[in-house]
Coordinates of C-alpha atoms in Angstrom, one line a residue:
Chain A
M1 CA -11.0 -26.4 -2.0
T2 CA -13.9 -28.5 -3.1
T3 CA -14.3 -27.1 -6.6
S4 CA -11.2 -28.2 -8.5
H5 CA -12.7 -30.9 -10.7
S6 CA -10.8 -31.0 -13.9
T7 CA -13.7 -32.4 -16.0
E8 CA -16.8 -30.6 -16.8
A9 CA -19.9 -31.8 -14.8
P10 CA -22.6 -33.4 -17.0
P11 CA -25.3 -31.0 -18.2
Q12 CA -27.7 -30.1 -15.5
G13 CA -30.9 -29.6 -17.4
P14 CA -33.0 -26.7 -16.2
L15 CA -30.2 -25.4 -14.0
E16 CA -27.8 -25.1 -16.8
E17 CA -30.5 -23.6 -19.1
H18 CA -31.2 -21.0 -16.4
F19 CA -27.5 -20.2 -16.2
D20 CA -27.1 -19.9 -19.9
A21 CA -30.2 -17.7 -20.1
T22 CA -28.8 -15.4 -17.3
I23 CA -25.5 -15.0 -19.2
A24 CA -27.4 -14.4 -22.5
R25 CA -29.5 -11.6 -20.9
D26 CA -26.3 -10.0 -19.5
Q27 CA -27.5 -10.5 -16.0
R28 CA -25.3 -11.4 -13.1
I29 CA -24.5 -14.8 -11.6
E30 CA -24.5 -14.6 -7.8
P31 CA -22.8 -16.9 -5.3
R32 CA -25.9 -19.0 -4.5
D33 CA -26.8 -19.6 -8.2
W34 CA -26.0 -22.8 -9.9
M35 CA -23.0 -22.5 -12.2
P36 CA -21.0 -25.0 -14.3
D37 CA -17.8 -26.2 -12.6
G38 CA -15.7 -24.9 -15.5
Y39 CA -17.2 -21.4 -14.9
R40 CA -16.5 -21.6 -11.2
N41 CA -12.9 -22.9 -11.6
T42 CA -12.1 -20.3 -14.3
L43 CA -13.3 -17.5 -12.1
I44 CA -11.4 -18.8 -9.0
R45 CA -8.2 -19.1 -11.1
Q46 CA -8.7 -15.6 -12.6
I47 CA -9.7 -13.8 -9.3
A48 CA -6.9 -15.6 -7.3
Q49 CA -4.4 -14.6 -9.9
H50 CA -5.6 -11.1 -9.8
A51 CA -5.5 -11.0 -6.0
H52 CA -2.0 -12.4 -6.0
S53 CA -1.0 -9.8 -8.5
E54 CA -2.2 -7.0 -6.2
I55 CA -0.2 -8.5 -3.3
I56 CA 3.0 -9.2 -5.2
G57 CA 2.5 -5.9 -7.0
M58 CA 3.0 -4.1 -3.6
Q59 CA 6.7 -5.1 -3.7
P60 CA 8.2 -3.2 -6.7
E61 CA 6.8 0.1 -5.5
G62 CA 6.7 -0.6 -1.8
E63 CA 10.5 -0.5 -1.8
W64 CA 10.4 3.2 -2.5
I65 CA 8.1 4.2 0.4
T66 CA 11.1 4.6 2.7
K67 CA 13.1 6.5 0.0
A68 CA 10.5 8.8 -1.5
P69 CA 12.1 12.2 -2.1
S70 CA 9.3 14.4 -0.7
L71 CA 6.9 13.9 2.1
R72 CA 4.0 14.4 -0.3
R73 CA 5.2 11.7 -2.6
K74 CA 5.8 9.4 0.4
A75 CA 2.2 9.9 1.5
I76 CA 0.9 9.2 -2.0
L77 CA 3.0 6.1 -2.4
F78 CA 2.1 4.8 1.1
A79 CA -1.6 5.2 0.3
K80 CA -1.3 3.6 -3.0
V81 CA 0.5 0.5 -1.7
Q82 CA -2.0 0.3 1.1
D83 CA -4.8 0.4 -1.5
E84 CA -3.2 -2.6 -3.3
A85 CA -3.3 -4.6 -0.1
G86 CA -7.0 -3.6 0.2
H87 CA -7.6 -4.7 -3.4
G88 CA -6.0 -8.1 -2.6
L89 CA -8.4 -8.4 0.4
Y90 CA -11.6 -7.7 -1.7
L91 CA -10.5 -10.1 -4.4
Y92 CA -9.6 -12.9 -2.0
S93 CA -13.1 -12.3 -0.5
A94 CA -14.7 -12.5 -4.0
A95 CA -12.9 -15.8 -4.6
E96 CA -14.2 -17.1 -1.2
T97 CA -17.8 -16.5 -2.4
L98 CA -17.0 -19.3 -5.0
G99 CA -15.9 -21.7 -2.3
A100 CA -12.1 -21.0 -2.3
D101 CA -10.2 -20.3 0.9
R102 CA -7.8 -17.4 1.3
A103 CA -5.2 -19.5 3.2
D104 CA -5.3 -22.2 0.5
L105 CA -4.9 -19.6 -2.3
T106 CA -1.9 -18.1 -0.4
D107 CA -0.3 -21.5 -0.2
R108 CA -0.9 -22.0 -3.9
L109 CA 0.8 -18.8 -4.7
I110 CA 3.8 -19.5 -2.4
E111 CA 4.2 -23.0 -3.7
G112 CA 4.2 -21.6 -7.3
R113 CA 0.9 -23.4 -8.2
Q114 CA -0.9 -20.2 -9.1
K115 CA 0.5 -17.3 -11.0
Y116 CA 0.5 -13.5 -10.6
S117 CA 1.0 -10.8 -13.3
S118 CA 4.4 -11.2 -14.9
I119 CA 4.9 -7.4 -14.9
F120 CA 5.9 -7.5 -11.2
N121 CA 8.9 -9.6 -12.0
Y122 CA 10.7 -6.6 -13.3
P123 CA 12.9 -4.4 -11.0
T124 CA 12.3 -0.8 -10.1
M125 CA 15.5 1.1 -10.7
S126 CA 14.7 4.7 -9.8
F127 CA 12.0 6.8 -8.3
A128 CA 10.7 7.5 -11.9
D129 CA 9.7 3.9 -12.0
V130 CA 7.0 4.7 -9.4
G131 CA 5.5 7.2 -11.9
V132 CA 5.8 5.0 -14.9
I133 CA 4.3 2.0 -13.1
G134 CA 1.3 4.3 -12.2
W135 CA 1.0 5.5 -15.8
F136 CA 1.6 2.2 -17.8
V137 CA 1.0 -0.6 -15.3
D138 CA -2.1 0.9 -13.6
G139 CA -3.2 2.2 -17.1
A140 CA -2.9 -1.3 -18.6
A141 CA -4.7 -2.7 -15.5
I142 CA -7.5 -0.2 -16.0
C143 CA -7.9 -1.2 -19.7
N144 CA -8.0 -4.8 -18.7
Q145 CA -10.3 -4.3 -15.7
V146 CA -12.8 -1.6 -16.6
P147 CA -14.6 -4.2 -18.8
L148 CA -14.5 -6.6 -15.9
C149 CA -16.9 -4.2 -14.0
R150 CA -19.5 -5.8 -16.4
S151 CA -18.2 -9.3 -15.8
S152 CA -21.0 -11.9 -15.4
Y153 CA -20.0 -12.9 -11.9
G154 CA -21.6 -10.3 -9.5
P155 CA -19.0 -10.2 -6.6
Y156 CA -16.1 -9.9 -9.0
A157 CA -17.8 -7.2 -11.0
R158 CA -18.6 -5.2 -7.9
A159 CA -15.1 -5.6 -6.5
M160 CA -13.8 -4.3 -9.9
V161 CA -15.9 -1.2 -9.8
R162 CA -14.2 -0.1 -6.6
I163 CA -10.7 -1.2 -7.6
C164 CA -10.9 0.6 -11.0
K165 CA -11.9 3.8 -9.3
E166 CA -8.8 3.6 -7.0
E167 CA -6.6 2.6 -9.9
S168 CA -7.6 5.5 -12.0
F169 CA -6.6 7.7 -9.1
H170 CA -3.2 5.9 -8.9
Q171 CA -2.7 6.3 -12.7
R172 CA -3.3 10.1 -12.5
Q173 CA -0.9 10.3 -9.5
G174 CA 1.8 8.4 -11.5
Y175 CA 1.3 10.7 -14.5
E176 CA 1.4 13.8 -12.4
L177 CA 4.7 12.6 -10.8
L178 CA 6.2 12.2 -14.3
M179 CA 4.9 15.6 -15.4
T180 CA 6.6 17.2 -12.4
M181 CA 9.8 15.3 -13.0
M182 CA 9.9 16.3 -16.7
R183 CA 9.6 19.9 -15.6
G184 CA 12.5 19.4 -13.2
T185 CA 16.2 18.8 -13.8
E186 CA 18.0 17.1 -16.8
A187 CA 18.8 14.2 -14.5
Q188 CA 15.1 13.8 -13.7
R189 CA 14.1 13.8 -17.3
E190 CA 16.6 11.1 -18.0
M191 CA 15.3 9.0 -15.2
V192 CA 11.8 9.3 -16.7
Q193 CA 12.9 8.3 -20.2
D194 CA 14.9 5.4 -18.9
A195 CA 11.9 4.1 -16.9
V196 CA 9.7 4.5 -20.0
N197 CA 12.2 2.5 -22.0
R198 CA 12.3 -0.3 -19.5
W199 CA 8.5 -0.6 -18.8
W200 CA 6.9 -0.1 -22.2
W201 CA 7.3 -3.6 -23.6
P202 CA 6.6 -5.5 -20.4
S203 CA 3.4 -3.3 -20.1
L204 CA 2.2 -4.3 -23.5
M205 CA 2.7 -7.9 -22.4
M206 CA 0.3 -7.4 -19.6
F207 CA -2.6 -8.0 -22.0
G208 CA -1.4 -11.5 -22.4
P209 CA -0.3 -13.6 -25.4
P210 CA -1.7 -12.8 -28.9
D211 CA -5.3 -14.0 -29.4
D212 CA -4.3 -16.9 -31.7
S213 CA -2.2 -18.4 -28.8
S214 CA -4.4 -17.5 -25.8
P215 CA -5.9 -20.9 -24.7
N216 CA -8.5 -19.8 -22.2
S217 CA -9.8 -16.6 -23.9
A218 CA -12.6 -17.9 -26.1
R219 CA -14.4 -19.7 -23.3
S220 CA -14.1 -16.8 -20.9
M221 CA -15.5 -14.5 -23.6
A222 CA -18.4 -16.9 -24.2
W223 CA -19.2 -16.8 -20.5
K224 CA -18.8 -13.0 -20.4
I225 CA -16.1 -13.4 -17.7
K226 CA -13.9 -11.6 -20.1
R227 CA -15.3 -9.0 -22.6
H228 CA -12.5 -8.1 -25.0
S229 CA -9.7 -10.0 -26.6
N230 CA -6.1 -9.5 -25.5
D231 CA -5.1 -7.9 -28.8
E232 CA -8.0 -5.6 -28.9
L233 CA -7.2 -4.3 -25.4
R234 CA -3.5 -4.0 -26.2
R235 CA -4.3 -1.9 -29.3
R236 CA -6.6 0.4 -27.3
F237 CA -3.8 0.8 -24.7
V238 CA -1.3 1.9 -27.3
D239 CA -3.8 4.3 -29.0
M240 CA -4.5 6.0 -25.6
T241 CA -0.9 6.1 -24.5
V242 CA 0.7 7.6 -27.5
P243 CA -0.7 11.2 -27.2
Q244 CA 0.0 11.1 -23.4
A245 CA 3.7 10.3 -24.2
E246 CA 3.8 13.2 -26.6
K247 CA 2.3 15.6 -24.0
L248 CA 4.8 14.4 -21.4
G249 CA 7.7 14.7 -23.8
V250 CA 9.0 11.2 -23.7
T251 CA 9.7 8.7 -26.6
L252 CA 8.1 5.3 -26.6
P253 CA 10.8 2.8 -27.5
D254 CA 9.3 1.3 -30.6
P255 CA 10.7 2.3 -34.0
E256 CA 7.6 0.8 -35.7
L257 CA 5.1 2.9 -33.8
R258 CA 3.2 5.2 -36.1
W259 CA -0.4 6.3 -36.8
N260 CA -2.2 4.4 -39.5
A261 CA -4.9 6.7 -40.8
E262 CA -6.4 3.9 -42.9
R263 CA -7.0 1.7 -39.9
G264 CA -7.6 4.5 -37.5
H265 CA -5.2 3.0 -35.0
H266 CA -1.5 3.0 -34.3
D267 CA 0.7 0.3 -35.9
F268 CA 3.3 -1.0 -33.4
G269 CA 6.0 -3.6 -33.1
T270 CA 5.6 -7.1 -31.7
P271 CA 6.5 -7.7 -28.0
D272 CA 9.1 -10.4 -27.4
W273 CA 6.7 -13.2 -26.6
D274 CA 9.6 -15.5 -25.7
E275 CA 10.5 -13.1 -23.0
L276 CA 6.9 -13.1 -21.7
M277 CA 7.0 -17.0 -21.6
R278 CA 10.3 -17.0 -19.8
V279 CA 9.0 -14.5 -17.2
I280 CA 5.8 -16.5 -16.7
K281 CA 7.7 -19.7 -16.3
G282 CA 9.8 -18.1 -13.5
D283 CA 12.9 -16.8 -15.3
G284 CA 12.2 -13.0 -15.1
P285 CA 14.6 -10.7 -13.3
C286 CA 12.8 -10.7 -10.0
N287 CA 10.6 -13.8 -9.8
E288 CA 12.6 -15.4 -7.1
Q289 CA 13.0 -12.3 -5.1
R290 CA 9.2 -11.5 -5.2
M291 CA 8.3 -15.1 -4.2
E292 CA 10.9 -15.2 -1.5
R293 CA 9.6 -11.9 0.1
R294 CA 6.0 -13.2 0.1
R295 CA 7.1 -16.6 1.5
S296 CA 9.2 -15.2 4.2
A297 CA 6.5 -12.7 5.3
H298 CA 4.1 -15.5 5.5
E299 CA 6.4 -17.9 7.3
E300 CA 7.6 -15.2 9.8
G301 CA 4.0 -14.3 10.5
A302 CA 2.9 -17.8 11.3
W303 CA 3.4 -17.4 15.0
V304 CA 1.3 -14.3 15.0
R305 CA -1.6 -16.0 13.2
E306 CA -1.3 -19.0 15.5
A307 CA -1.4 -16.7 18.5
A308 CA -4.5 -15.0 17.2
T309 CA -6.3 -18.3 16.7
A310 CA -5.2 -19.6 20.1
H311 CA -6.4 -16.4 21.8
A312 CA -9.8 -16.6 20.0
A313 CA -10.2 -20.3 21.1
K314 CA -9.3 -19.4 24.7
Q315 CA -11.8 -16.5 24.6
A316 CA -14.5 -18.8 23.3
A317 CA -13.7 -21.4 26.0
R318 CA -13.8 -18.7 28.7
A319 CA -17.1 -17.4 27.4
E320 CA -18.6 -20.9 27.4
K321 CA -17.3 -21.6 30.9
G322 CA -18.8 -18.2 32.1
A323 CA -22.1 -19.1 30.5
V324 CA -22.2 -22.6 32.2
A325 CA -21.2 -21.1 35.6
Chain B
M1 CA -15.7 3.7 -25.5
S2 CA -17.1 5.2 -22.4
D3 CA -15.4 2.4 -20.4
D4 CA -12.1 4.1 -20.7
H5 CA -12.8 7.7 -20.2
V6 CA -10.7 7.8 -17.1
Y7 CA -7.6 6.8 -19.1
L8 CA -8.5 9.0 -22.1
T9 CA -8.7 12.2 -20.0
L10 CA -5.4 11.5 -18.2
A11 CA -3.3 14.1 -20.1
E12 CA -6.0 16.8 -19.9
G13 CA -5.5 19.6 -17.4
H14 CA -7.0 18.9 -14.0
E15 CA -7.8 21.9 -11.9
D16 CA -7.9 19.7 -8.9
D17 CA -4.4 18.3 -9.4
T18 CA -3.1 19.5 -6.1
R19 CA -6.1 18.2 -4.2
W20 CA -6.2 14.7 -5.6
A21 CA -2.5 14.2 -5.3
Y22 CA -2.8 14.4 -1.6
G23 CA -5.3 11.6 -1.4
T24 CA -9.0 11.3 -1.2
G25 CA -11.3 12.6 1.5
F26 CA -8.6 14.5 3.4
E27 CA -10.1 17.3 5.3
D28 CA -7.8 20.2 5.9
P29 CA -7.5 20.3 9.7
L30 CA -6.3 23.9 9.5
H31 CA -9.3 25.1 7.5
G32 CA -10.4 28.5 8.9
V33 CA -7.7 28.5 11.6
D34 CA -5.8 31.8 12.0
T35 CA -2.1 31.0 11.6
T36 CA -0.8 34.1 13.3
V37 CA 1.2 33.2 16.4
P38 CA -0.7 34.6 19.4
D39 CA 1.2 37.3 21.4
D40 CA 1.3 35.1 24.6
V41 CA 3.0 32.2 22.8
D42 CA 6.8 31.8 22.8
A43 CA 7.3 31.2 19.1
A44 CA 10.7 29.6 19.4
A45 CA 9.5 27.1 22.1
L46 CA 6.4 26.4 19.9
A47 CA 8.6 25.7 16.9
A48 CA 10.9 23.4 18.9
L49 CA 7.8 21.4 20.2
C50 CA 6.4 21.1 16.7
V51 CA 9.8 19.8 15.4
A52 CA 10.1 17.2 18.3
L53 CA 6.6 15.9 17.8
G54 CA 7.0 15.9 14.0
D55 CA 10.3 14.0 14.3
D56 CA 8.6 11.3 16.5
A57 CA 5.9 11.0 13.8
L58 CA 8.2 10.9 10.8
V59 CA 10.6 8.4 12.3
S60 CA 7.7 6.2 13.4
A61 CA 6.1 6.4 10.0
Q62 CA 9.4 5.4 8.4
R63 CA 9.7 2.3 10.6
L64 CA 6.1 1.4 9.8
G65 CA 6.8 1.8 6.1
E66 CA 9.5 -0.9 6.4
W67 CA 6.7 -3.3 7.4
V68 CA 5.0 -2.9 4.0
T69 CA 5.0 -6.4 2.2
R70 CA 6.4 -8.0 5.4
A71 CA 3.3 -8.1 7.7
P72 CA 2.0 -11.3 9.1
E73 CA -1.5 -11.0 7.5
L74 CA -3.1 -8.7 4.8
E75 CA -5.2 -7.0 7.4
E76 CA -2.0 -6.0 9.2
E77 CA -0.5 -4.7 6.0
V78 CA -3.5 -2.4 5.7
A79 CA -3.5 -1.4 9.3
L80 CA 0.2 -0.7 9.7
A81 CA 0.3 1.3 6.5
N82 CA -2.7 3.2 7.6
I83 CA -1.1 4.1 11.0
G84 CA 2.1 5.1 9.2
L85 CA 0.2 7.3 6.8
D86 CA -1.6 9.0 9.7
L87 CA 1.7 9.7 11.4
L88 CA 3.3 11.0 8.2
G89 CA 0.3 13.4 7.9
Q90 CA 0.9 14.6 11.5
A91 CA 4.6 15.1 10.7
R92 CA 3.9 17.2 7.7
L93 CA 1.5 19.5 9.5
L94 CA 3.9 19.9 12.5
Y95 CA 6.9 20.7 10.3
S96 CA 4.8 23.2 8.4
R97 CA 3.9 24.9 11.6
A98 CA 7.5 24.9 12.8
G99 CA 8.5 26.6 9.5
Q100 CA 5.9 29.3 10.1
T101 CA 7.1 30.0 13.7
D102 CA 10.9 29.5 13.9
G103 CA 11.5 32.5 11.6
T104 CA 13.2 30.4 8.8
G105 CA 10.1 29.9 6.6
R106 CA 11.3 26.3 5.8
D107 CA 8.8 23.9 4.3
E108 CA 8.1 20.4 5.5
D109 CA 10.7 18.8 3.3
A110 CA 13.5 21.0 4.6
Y111 CA 12.9 19.5 8.0
A112 CA 12.6 15.9 6.9
Y113 CA 15.3 15.8 4.3
F114 CA 17.9 18.4 5.1
R115 CA 18.7 17.9 8.7
D116 CA 21.2 15.4 10.1
A117 CA 20.7 12.9 12.9
A118 CA 22.0 15.2 15.6
D119 CA 19.3 17.8 14.6
F120 CA 16.5 15.3 15.1
R121 CA 14.6 15.5 18.3
N122 CA 12.6 12.3 18.3
V123 CA 12.6 10.0 21.3
R124 CA 14.9 7.1 20.8
L125 CA 12.2 4.5 21.2
A126 CA 10.8 5.6 17.8
E127 CA 14.1 5.0 15.9
L128 CA 14.9 1.4 17.2
P129 CA 14.7 -1.2 14.4
N130 CA 11.4 -3.0 13.9
G131 CA 12.3 -6.3 15.4
D132 CA 9.5 -8.8 15.3
F133 CA 5.8 -8.1 15.3
A134 CA 5.7 -8.3 19.1
F135 CA 8.2 -5.5 19.4
T136 CA 6.4 -3.4 16.9
I137 CA 3.1 -3.9 18.8
V138 CA 4.7 -3.1 22.2
R139 CA 6.4 0.0 20.9
L140 CA 3.2 1.1 19.1
L141 CA 1.2 0.7 22.2
V142 CA 3.6 2.7 24.3
L143 CA 4.1 5.5 21.8
S144 CA 0.5 5.8 20.8
S145 CA -0.7 5.9 24.4
W146 CA 2.0 8.5 25.2
R147 CA 1.4 10.6 22.2
L148 CA -2.4 10.5 22.7
A149 CA -2.1 11.7 26.3
H150 CA 0.2 14.5 24.9
F151 CA -2.2 15.5 22.1
E152 CA -5.2 15.5 24.3
R153 CA -3.5 18.2 26.4
L154 CA -2.2 20.0 23.3
A155 CA -5.7 20.3 21.9
S156 CA -6.1 23.2 24.3
H157 CA -2.7 24.8 23.5
P158 CA -2.8 28.6 23.2
D159 CA -1.5 28.3 19.6
P160 CA -4.6 27.6 17.6
V161 CA -2.7 25.8 14.8
L162 CA -1.0 23.3 17.1
A163 CA -4.3 22.9 19.0
A164 CA -6.1 22.0 15.7
I165 CA -3.3 19.6 14.7
A166 CA -3.4 17.9 18.1
A167 CA -7.2 17.6 18.0
K168 CA -7.1 15.9 14.6
G169 CA -4.2 13.7 15.6
A170 CA -5.8 12.6 18.8
K171 CA -8.7 10.9 16.8
E172 CA -6.1 9.0 14.8
L173 CA -4.0 8.0 17.9
R174 CA -7.0 6.6 19.6
Y175 CA -7.4 4.1 16.8
H176 CA -3.6 3.3 16.8
R177 CA -3.7 2.7 20.6
Q178 CA -6.8 0.5 20.2
Y179 CA -5.1 -1.5 17.4
A180 CA -1.9 -2.1 19.4
A181 CA -3.9 -2.9 22.6
E182 CA -5.9 -5.6 20.8
W183 CA -2.8 -7.2 19.4
A184 CA -1.0 -6.9 22.8
V185 CA -3.8 -8.9 24.4
R186 CA -3.9 -11.5 21.6
L187 CA -0.2 -12.0 21.7
G188 CA 0.1 -11.9 25.5
D189 CA -2.7 -14.4 25.9
G190 CA -2.2 -16.5 22.7
T191 CA 0.5 -19.1 22.7
D192 CA 3.6 -19.7 24.8
E193 CA 5.7 -18.4 21.9
S194 CA 3.7 -15.2 21.5
H195 CA 3.8 -14.6 25.2
R196 CA 7.5 -15.1 25.4
R197 CA 8.0 -12.7 22.5
M198 CA 5.9 -10.1 24.2
R199 CA 7.9 -10.4 27.4
R200 CA 11.1 -10.0 25.5
A201 CA 9.7 -7.0 23.6
Q202 CA 8.8 -5.4 26.9
E203 CA 12.3 -5.8 28.1
Q204 CA 13.7 -4.3 25.0
V205 CA 11.4 -1.3 25.3
A206 CA 12.0 -0.7 29.0
P207 CA 15.3 1.3 28.8
Y208 CA 13.6 3.8 26.5
L209 CA 10.5 4.5 28.6
G210 CA 12.2 7.1 30.9
E211 CA 12.8 9.7 28.3
L212 CA 9.2 9.8 27.3
F213 CA 8.3 11.5 30.5
T214 CA 11.0 14.2 30.7
A215 CA 9.3 17.0 28.8
F216 CA 5.6 16.5 29.4
D217 CA 4.4 14.7 32.4
V218 CA 1.7 12.4 31.2
R219 CA 3.1 9.4 33.1
R220 CA -0.1 8.8 35.1
E221 CA -2.3 8.5 32.0
V222 CA 0.2 6.3 30.2
V223 CA 0.8 4.0 33.1
A224 CA -3.0 3.6 33.6
D225 CA -3.4 2.7 29.9
L226 CA -0.6 0.2 29.9
K227 CA -1.8 -1.4 33.2
Q228 CA -5.2 -2.0 31.7
V229 CA -3.7 -3.7 28.6
T230 CA -1.1 -5.8 30.4
D231 CA -3.7 -7.0 32.9
A232 CA -5.9 -8.2 30.0
A233 CA -2.9 -9.7 28.2
G234 CA -1.6 -11.6 31.2
L235 CA 1.7 -9.7 31.0
P236 CA 3.6 -7.8 33.7
M237 CA 4.0 -4.1 33.5
P238 CA 7.2 -3.1 31.8
V239 CA 10.0 -2.5 34.2
Y240 CA 11.3 1.1 34.1
R241 CA 15.1 1.1 33.6
P242 CA 16.5 4.5 32.8
L243 CA 19.2 4.8 30.1
P244 CA 21.5 7.8 29.9
G245 CA 21.0 10.2 27.0
C246 CA 17.9 11.8 25.5
G247 CA 16.6 11.9 21.9
R248 CA 14.9 15.2 22.7
E249 CA 18.4 16.6 23.2
G250 CA 19.7 15.2 19.9
E251 CA 21.3 12.2 21.5
H252 CA 20.4 9.1 19.5
T253 CA 21.1 5.4 19.1
E254 CA 23.3 4.2 16.2
H255 CA 20.1 3.3 14.4
L256 CA 18.9 6.8 13.5
A257 CA 21.6 7.7 11.0
P258 CA 21.0 4.7 8.7
L259 CA 17.3 5.3 8.9
L260 CA 17.8 8.9 7.7
A261 CA 20.3 7.9 5.0
E262 CA 17.6 5.8 3.4
L263 CA 14.9 8.5 3.9
Q264 CA 17.0 11.4 2.6
G265 CA 19.2 9.7 0.0
I266 CA 17.4 10.6 -3.2
A267 CA 16.3 14.0 -2.1
R268 CA 19.9 14.9 -1.2
A269 CA 21.3 13.4 -4.4
H270 CA 19.0 15.8 -6.4
P271 CA 18.9 19.0 -4.3
E272 CA 17.8 21.1 -7.3
A273 CA 14.9 18.7 -8.2
T274 CA 11.2 19.1 -7.6
W275 CA 9.1 16.1 -7.0

């Protein structure tokens, strides 16, 4: 990668003025436009992290494709996990428009130099987890990502439009699975409640640390890469989810959760930020397992990628020979 | 905020719930097809054929599902899952047709989840473990070429439902065969290692080729297909070495029962549940 300067480039005069004016007018920055190094690097970091999250995020649910208890659910899950691989592909492509390289970003993930969403370091314990991940995790992702459809960087914003559409679909599928399970047997209802208990707090942590300790937020908001603060998005997620939990007939595991008529929002408890930090630093329940799977798939596939490259080179050489002869 | 209306409307009733939960853009291949079994069709034989072809598809889809998160490249994640999903779709339609014609009225899940290995009629090649990517490609090439030749004939079957399923499936199988053929050529021609792995995969597949041709004779089409690909890949044709037993008769390798245990476990643990 050629863009990983750690220091900001000096002001570029008219180029920088043009960039600032484009952002101020809410217009899009496109790949060929001049942009500050900090903007480029922030975007590469954010888009790569998002792409890695899609790819690692295939694992917790992917485990259940072979075990899904009906063929309809198997097809839905297969399609969802396939969509996630597709999202990873679009996002790596968006990062490539900024000068990054997919193979390099993959190495950074595998070597632990770039992160993915900490939510995927939690285990999936029953089939209800598939539904709860759809409802909470895709739901939180939608809250985070819908505003990114208006992100200032064009390729990222356009990728997000398509991704958000598919994720809305996944969220509805997840919620529909839970509705069906809640109408089923007592054992199924218990599975759903147990999954809700386990995923609620990690889902709230998906919005990131509180605003007063989120180091990169302010600049990203100034550049309109990011549109809302972590706490604002988290509060909206809670407000939207509470009535859905009531309709489903499950209890969200927070004794402090209640409607505050004065503020027009729900009050809710504080996530365990120490836990979030531990999981981000690599000490979550499944960090090692997730990375090991990704690493082994990549390493075991090396001979396949080498063969494809060698074949392409041979083809090119044969074509050239044919052209000369 | 209008940004979030998707999430806000989540808990509202959706009249199209049953449609979207199947996936987007799925056309109903049986739309407008009369499901009455024609008088000149042997219903029991038709049901048995649907079960056998459904089992091949389900077992193959299960093996392809095992590749998810383990593929050599993201494009292969997408492609293998897509092929698995197509085959799963074929299995569902075929089981539903079997249930309409064998007199039991069973649904697709009854066939998939509540039969034991000895009742499965898939060919044994489908149930073998995935092995490496070369084995998966060689198996996919053989099975998709064979199934395509089958389905092209079945598209004019006297049962209009099976004919419609086969016509839809043939379109999908042409893509599967193309995908496998392209990789077979890349791997056969690529490096010494990929060539060696392809040769080994061909040897592993060879004992299971014989039973593909017992019920339906599509050998000529399949051999012609394979010849074209192996020539382009610089590989020999697989040697035909018959192995006793036949998946179509319910005789399976030791690999089918564990595959089914994983597939059926949750459904059998909760027989009263709806999913």
